[in-house]
Coordinates of C-alpha atoms in Angstrom, one line a residue:
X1 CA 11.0 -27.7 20.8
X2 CA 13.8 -27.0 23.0
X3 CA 16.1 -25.4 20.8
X4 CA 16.2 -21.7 19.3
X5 CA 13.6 -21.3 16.7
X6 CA 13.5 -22.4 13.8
X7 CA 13.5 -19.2 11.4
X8 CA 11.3 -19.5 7.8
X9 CA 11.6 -16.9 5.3
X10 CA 9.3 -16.0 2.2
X11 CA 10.5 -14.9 -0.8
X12 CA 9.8 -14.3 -4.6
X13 CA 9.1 -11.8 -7.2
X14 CA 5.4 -9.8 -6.7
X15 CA 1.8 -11.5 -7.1
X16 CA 3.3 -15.2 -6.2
X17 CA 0.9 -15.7 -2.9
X18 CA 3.9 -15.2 -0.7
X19 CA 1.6 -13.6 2.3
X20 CA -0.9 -16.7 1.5
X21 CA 1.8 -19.4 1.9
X22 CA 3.2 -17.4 5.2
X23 CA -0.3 -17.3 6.4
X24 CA -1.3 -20.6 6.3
X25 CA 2.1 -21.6 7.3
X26 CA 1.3 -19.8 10.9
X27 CA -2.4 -21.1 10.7
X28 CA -0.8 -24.7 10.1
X29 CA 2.3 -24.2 13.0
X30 CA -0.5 -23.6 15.3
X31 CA -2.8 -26.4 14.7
X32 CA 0.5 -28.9 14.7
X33 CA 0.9 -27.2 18.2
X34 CA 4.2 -25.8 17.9
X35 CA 3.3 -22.4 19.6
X36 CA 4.0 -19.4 20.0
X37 CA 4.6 -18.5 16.6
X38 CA 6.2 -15.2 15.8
X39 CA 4.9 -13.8 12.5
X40 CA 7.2 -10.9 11.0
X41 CA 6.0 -8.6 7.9
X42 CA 9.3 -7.5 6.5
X43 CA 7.8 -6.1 3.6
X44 CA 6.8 -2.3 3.6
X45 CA 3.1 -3.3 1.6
X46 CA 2.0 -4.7 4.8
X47 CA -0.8 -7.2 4.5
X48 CA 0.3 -10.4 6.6
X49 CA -1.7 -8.9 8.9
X50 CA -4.9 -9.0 7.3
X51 CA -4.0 -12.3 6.0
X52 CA -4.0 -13.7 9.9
X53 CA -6.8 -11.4 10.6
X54 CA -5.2 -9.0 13.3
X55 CA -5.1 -5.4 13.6
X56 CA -1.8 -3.3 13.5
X57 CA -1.7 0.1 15.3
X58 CA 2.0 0.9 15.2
X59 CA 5.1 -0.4 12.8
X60 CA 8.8 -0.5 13.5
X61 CA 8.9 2.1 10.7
X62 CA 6.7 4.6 12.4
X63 CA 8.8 4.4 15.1
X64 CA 11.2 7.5 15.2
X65 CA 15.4 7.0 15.6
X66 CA 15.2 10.5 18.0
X67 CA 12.6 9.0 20.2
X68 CA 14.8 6.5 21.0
X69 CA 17.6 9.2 22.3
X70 CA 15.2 11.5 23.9
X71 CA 12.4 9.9 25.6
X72 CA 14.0 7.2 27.4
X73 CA 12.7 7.0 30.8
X74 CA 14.8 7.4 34.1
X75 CA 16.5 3.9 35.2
X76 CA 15.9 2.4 31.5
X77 CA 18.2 2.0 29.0
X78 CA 18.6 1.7 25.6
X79 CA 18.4 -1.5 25.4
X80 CA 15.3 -2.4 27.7
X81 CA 13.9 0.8 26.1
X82 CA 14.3 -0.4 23.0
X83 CA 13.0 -4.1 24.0
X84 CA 10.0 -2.3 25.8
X85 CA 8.6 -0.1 22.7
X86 CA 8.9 -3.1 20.6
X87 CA 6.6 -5.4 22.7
X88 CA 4.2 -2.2 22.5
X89 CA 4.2 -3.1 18.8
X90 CA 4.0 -6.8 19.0
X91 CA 0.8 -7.8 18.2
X92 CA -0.6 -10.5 20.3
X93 CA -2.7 -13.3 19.0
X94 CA -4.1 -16.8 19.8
X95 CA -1.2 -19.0 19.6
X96 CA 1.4 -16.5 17.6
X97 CA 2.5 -12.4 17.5
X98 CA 2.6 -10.3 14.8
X99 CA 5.6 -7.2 14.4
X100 CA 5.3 -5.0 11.1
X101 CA 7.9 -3.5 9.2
X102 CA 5.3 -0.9 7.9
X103 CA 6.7 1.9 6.1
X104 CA 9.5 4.8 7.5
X105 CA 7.7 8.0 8.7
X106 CA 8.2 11.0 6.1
X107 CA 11.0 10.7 3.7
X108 CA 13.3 8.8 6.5
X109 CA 15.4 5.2 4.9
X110 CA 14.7 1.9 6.8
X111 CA 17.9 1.9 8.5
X112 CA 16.8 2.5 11.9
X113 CA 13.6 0.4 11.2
X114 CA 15.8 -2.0 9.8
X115 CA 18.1 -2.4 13.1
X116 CA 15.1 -2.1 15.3
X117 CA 14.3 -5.0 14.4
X118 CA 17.1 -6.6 13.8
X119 CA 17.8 -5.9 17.4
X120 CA 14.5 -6.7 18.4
X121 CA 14.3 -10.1 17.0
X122 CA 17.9 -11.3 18.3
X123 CA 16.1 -10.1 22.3
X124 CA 13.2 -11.9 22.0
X125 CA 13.6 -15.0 19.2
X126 CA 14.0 -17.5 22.4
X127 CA 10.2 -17.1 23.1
X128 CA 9.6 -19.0 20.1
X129 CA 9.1 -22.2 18.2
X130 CA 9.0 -20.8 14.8
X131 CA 9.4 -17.7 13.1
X132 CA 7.8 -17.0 9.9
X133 CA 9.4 -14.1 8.0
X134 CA 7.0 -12.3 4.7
X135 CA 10.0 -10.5 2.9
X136 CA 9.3 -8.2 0.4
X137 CA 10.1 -9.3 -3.1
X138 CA 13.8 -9.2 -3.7
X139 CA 17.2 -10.5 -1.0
X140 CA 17.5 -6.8 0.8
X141 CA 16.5 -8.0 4.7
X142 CA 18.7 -11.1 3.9
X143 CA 21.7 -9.1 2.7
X144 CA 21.5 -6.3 5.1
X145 CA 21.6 -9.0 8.0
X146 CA 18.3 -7.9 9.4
X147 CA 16.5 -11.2 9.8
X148 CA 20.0 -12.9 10.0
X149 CA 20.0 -16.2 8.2
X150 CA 17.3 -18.1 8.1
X151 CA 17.3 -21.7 8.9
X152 CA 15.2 -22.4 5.5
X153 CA 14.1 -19.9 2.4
X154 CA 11.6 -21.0 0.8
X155 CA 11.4 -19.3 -2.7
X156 CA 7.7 -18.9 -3.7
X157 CA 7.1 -18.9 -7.2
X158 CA 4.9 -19.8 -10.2
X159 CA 5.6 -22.7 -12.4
X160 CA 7.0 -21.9 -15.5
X161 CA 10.3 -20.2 -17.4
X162 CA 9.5 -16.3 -15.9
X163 CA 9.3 -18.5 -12.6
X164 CA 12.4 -20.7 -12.8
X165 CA 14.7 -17.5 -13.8
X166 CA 13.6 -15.1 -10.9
X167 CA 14.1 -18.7 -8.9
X168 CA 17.5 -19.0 -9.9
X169 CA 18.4 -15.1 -9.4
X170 CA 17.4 -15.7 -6.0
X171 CA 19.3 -18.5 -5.3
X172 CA 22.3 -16.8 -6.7
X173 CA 21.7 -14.4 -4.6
X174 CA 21.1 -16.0 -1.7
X175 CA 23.5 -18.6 -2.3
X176 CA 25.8 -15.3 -2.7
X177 CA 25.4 -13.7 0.9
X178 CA 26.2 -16.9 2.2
X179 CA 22.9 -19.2 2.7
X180 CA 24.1 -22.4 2.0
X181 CA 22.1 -24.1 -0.3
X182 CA 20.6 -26.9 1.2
X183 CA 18.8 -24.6 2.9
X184 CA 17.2 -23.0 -0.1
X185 CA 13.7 -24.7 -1.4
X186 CA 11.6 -23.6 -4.1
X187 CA 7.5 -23.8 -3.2
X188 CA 4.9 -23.8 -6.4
X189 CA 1.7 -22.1 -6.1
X190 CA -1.2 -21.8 -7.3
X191 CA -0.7 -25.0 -9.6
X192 CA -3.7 -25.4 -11.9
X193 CA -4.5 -28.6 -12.1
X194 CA -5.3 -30.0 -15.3
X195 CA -3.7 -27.5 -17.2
X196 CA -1.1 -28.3 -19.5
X197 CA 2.6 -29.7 -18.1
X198 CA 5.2 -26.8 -17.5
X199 CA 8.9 -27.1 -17.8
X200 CA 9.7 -26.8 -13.9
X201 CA 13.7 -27.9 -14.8
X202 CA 15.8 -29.3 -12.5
X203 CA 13.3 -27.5 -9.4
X204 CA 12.1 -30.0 -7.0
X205 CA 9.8 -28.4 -5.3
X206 CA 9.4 -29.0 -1.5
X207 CA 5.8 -27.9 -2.0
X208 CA 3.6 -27.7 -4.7
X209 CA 0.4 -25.5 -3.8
X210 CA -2.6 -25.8 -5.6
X211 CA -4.7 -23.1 -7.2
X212 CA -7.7 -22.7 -4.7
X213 CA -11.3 -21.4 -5.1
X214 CA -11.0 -20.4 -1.0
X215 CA -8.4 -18.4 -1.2
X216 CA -9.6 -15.9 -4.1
X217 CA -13.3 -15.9 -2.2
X218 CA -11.1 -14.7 1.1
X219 CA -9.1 -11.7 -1.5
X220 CA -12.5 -10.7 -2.7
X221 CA -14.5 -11.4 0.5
X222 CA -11.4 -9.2 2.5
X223 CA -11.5 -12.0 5.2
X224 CA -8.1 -13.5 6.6
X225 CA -6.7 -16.2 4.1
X226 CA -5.5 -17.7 7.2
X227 CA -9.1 -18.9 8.0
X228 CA -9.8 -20.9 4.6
X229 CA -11.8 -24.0 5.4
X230 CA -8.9 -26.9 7.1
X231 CA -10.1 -28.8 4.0
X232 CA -9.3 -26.7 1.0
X233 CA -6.6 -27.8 -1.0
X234 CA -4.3 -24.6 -0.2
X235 CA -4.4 -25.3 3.7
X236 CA -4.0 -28.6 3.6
X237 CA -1.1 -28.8 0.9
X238 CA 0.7 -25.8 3.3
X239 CA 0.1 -28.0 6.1
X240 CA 2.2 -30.8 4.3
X241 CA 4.4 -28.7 4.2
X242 CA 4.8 -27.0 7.5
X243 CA 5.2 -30.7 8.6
X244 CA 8.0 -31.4 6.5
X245 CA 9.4 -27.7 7.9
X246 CA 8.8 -29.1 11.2
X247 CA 10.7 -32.6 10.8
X248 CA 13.5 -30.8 9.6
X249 CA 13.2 -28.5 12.8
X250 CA 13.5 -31.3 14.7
X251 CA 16.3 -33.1 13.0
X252 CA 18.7 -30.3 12.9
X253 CA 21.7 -30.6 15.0
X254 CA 22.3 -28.8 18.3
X255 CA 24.0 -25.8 18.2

């Protein structure tokens, strides 16, 4: 694609599979071709990384405000400073990158982790088709402006009434701070098939993900989720999806 990327973020309440569905969305932007990919863990728990089975030495969080007022070397500034220590934090994989928000160093807020990357991701977004954002549960990245707006949220949730109220409170919210609402879509997962119907409402799902064997043997085998067999019914139901993700990539108007 030639146009900016095309920004996805995760959301839900705890325990839905968000970091699965964000996985196998990266595995699946890959194998469609539409590289690089730039993963973001927004969510101070970090574990996207271990989902795509990479290793993270440093986090924007770890990184100190005063170092960034002190330490800048002659003939630099701020800004290519600033543009400089985050690539030493990028991650680099086969086909995508990898930034973590990873948790402030002693008792410090996020605000200066939270404009890092902010910053960070407005410098180097253009090197990217898509970027796949794993917020932590609840709207804060999306109502502090870190992450922008996203050109899609997809809410991740399980089916069910507990489901389709923390569904709508996100939407509200969302829907709130200004994300219009065609670009809000719910994703289902871990369906169990063959279980009884559940009241999903007026929720179309753009994805419904299936409850698979492969992905609790990767959780209790500690192996990346990302590298579940292509046939298992979590990869290859994510992988409708990211094609659907990827049309509406394409279709959206220039800007």
């Amino acid at each position: 694609m030639s146009k900016r990327p095309f920004t996805i973020a995760l959301s839900g309440k705890g325990g839905t599979g968000k970091t699965t569905v964000s996985s196998l969305l990266v595995r699946s932007f890959i194998d469609a071709g539409e590289i690089p990919v730039l993963a973001v863990d927004a969510d101070p728990n970090a574990n996207f990384h271990e989902a795509l089975g990479v290793e993270v030495k440093e986090t924007l969080g770890s990184m100190r405000e005063e170092a960034f007022s002190r330490n800048i070397p002659p003939g630099m500034n701020r800004h290519d400073y600033v543009r400089f220590r985050f690539r030493q934090a990028l991650v680099e994989s086969n086909g995508f990158d990898l930034v973590a928000m990873g948790r402030p160093e002693g008792t410090g807020c996020y605000c200066f982790a939270n404009d890092l990357l902010s910053e960070c991701m407005m410098q180097l977004e253009r090197e990217y088709h898509f970027i796949v954002i794993d917020t932590e549960a609840g709207m804060e990245h999306i109502s502090r402006g870190t992450i922008g707006k996203p050109d899609v949220l997809l809410i991740v949730s399980d089916p069910g009434a507990r489901g389709l109220r923390t569904i709508a409170r996100i939407r509200e919210i969302a829907t709130q701070l200004g994300l219009e609402a065609s670009r809000i879509h719910v994703v289902y997962n871990r369906y169990k098939a063959g279980a009884a119907p559940v009241d999903i409402g007026n929720e179309l799902p753009i994805a419904i993900i299936p409850e698979d064997p492969a992905v609790e043997a990767a959780d209790l085998a500690a192996t990346p989720v990302s590298q579940i067999p292509e046939l298992s019914p979590a990869r290859r139901d994510v992988r409708a999806l990211a094609e659907k993700l990827i049309k509406i990539a394409r279709d959206r108007p220039e800007e």
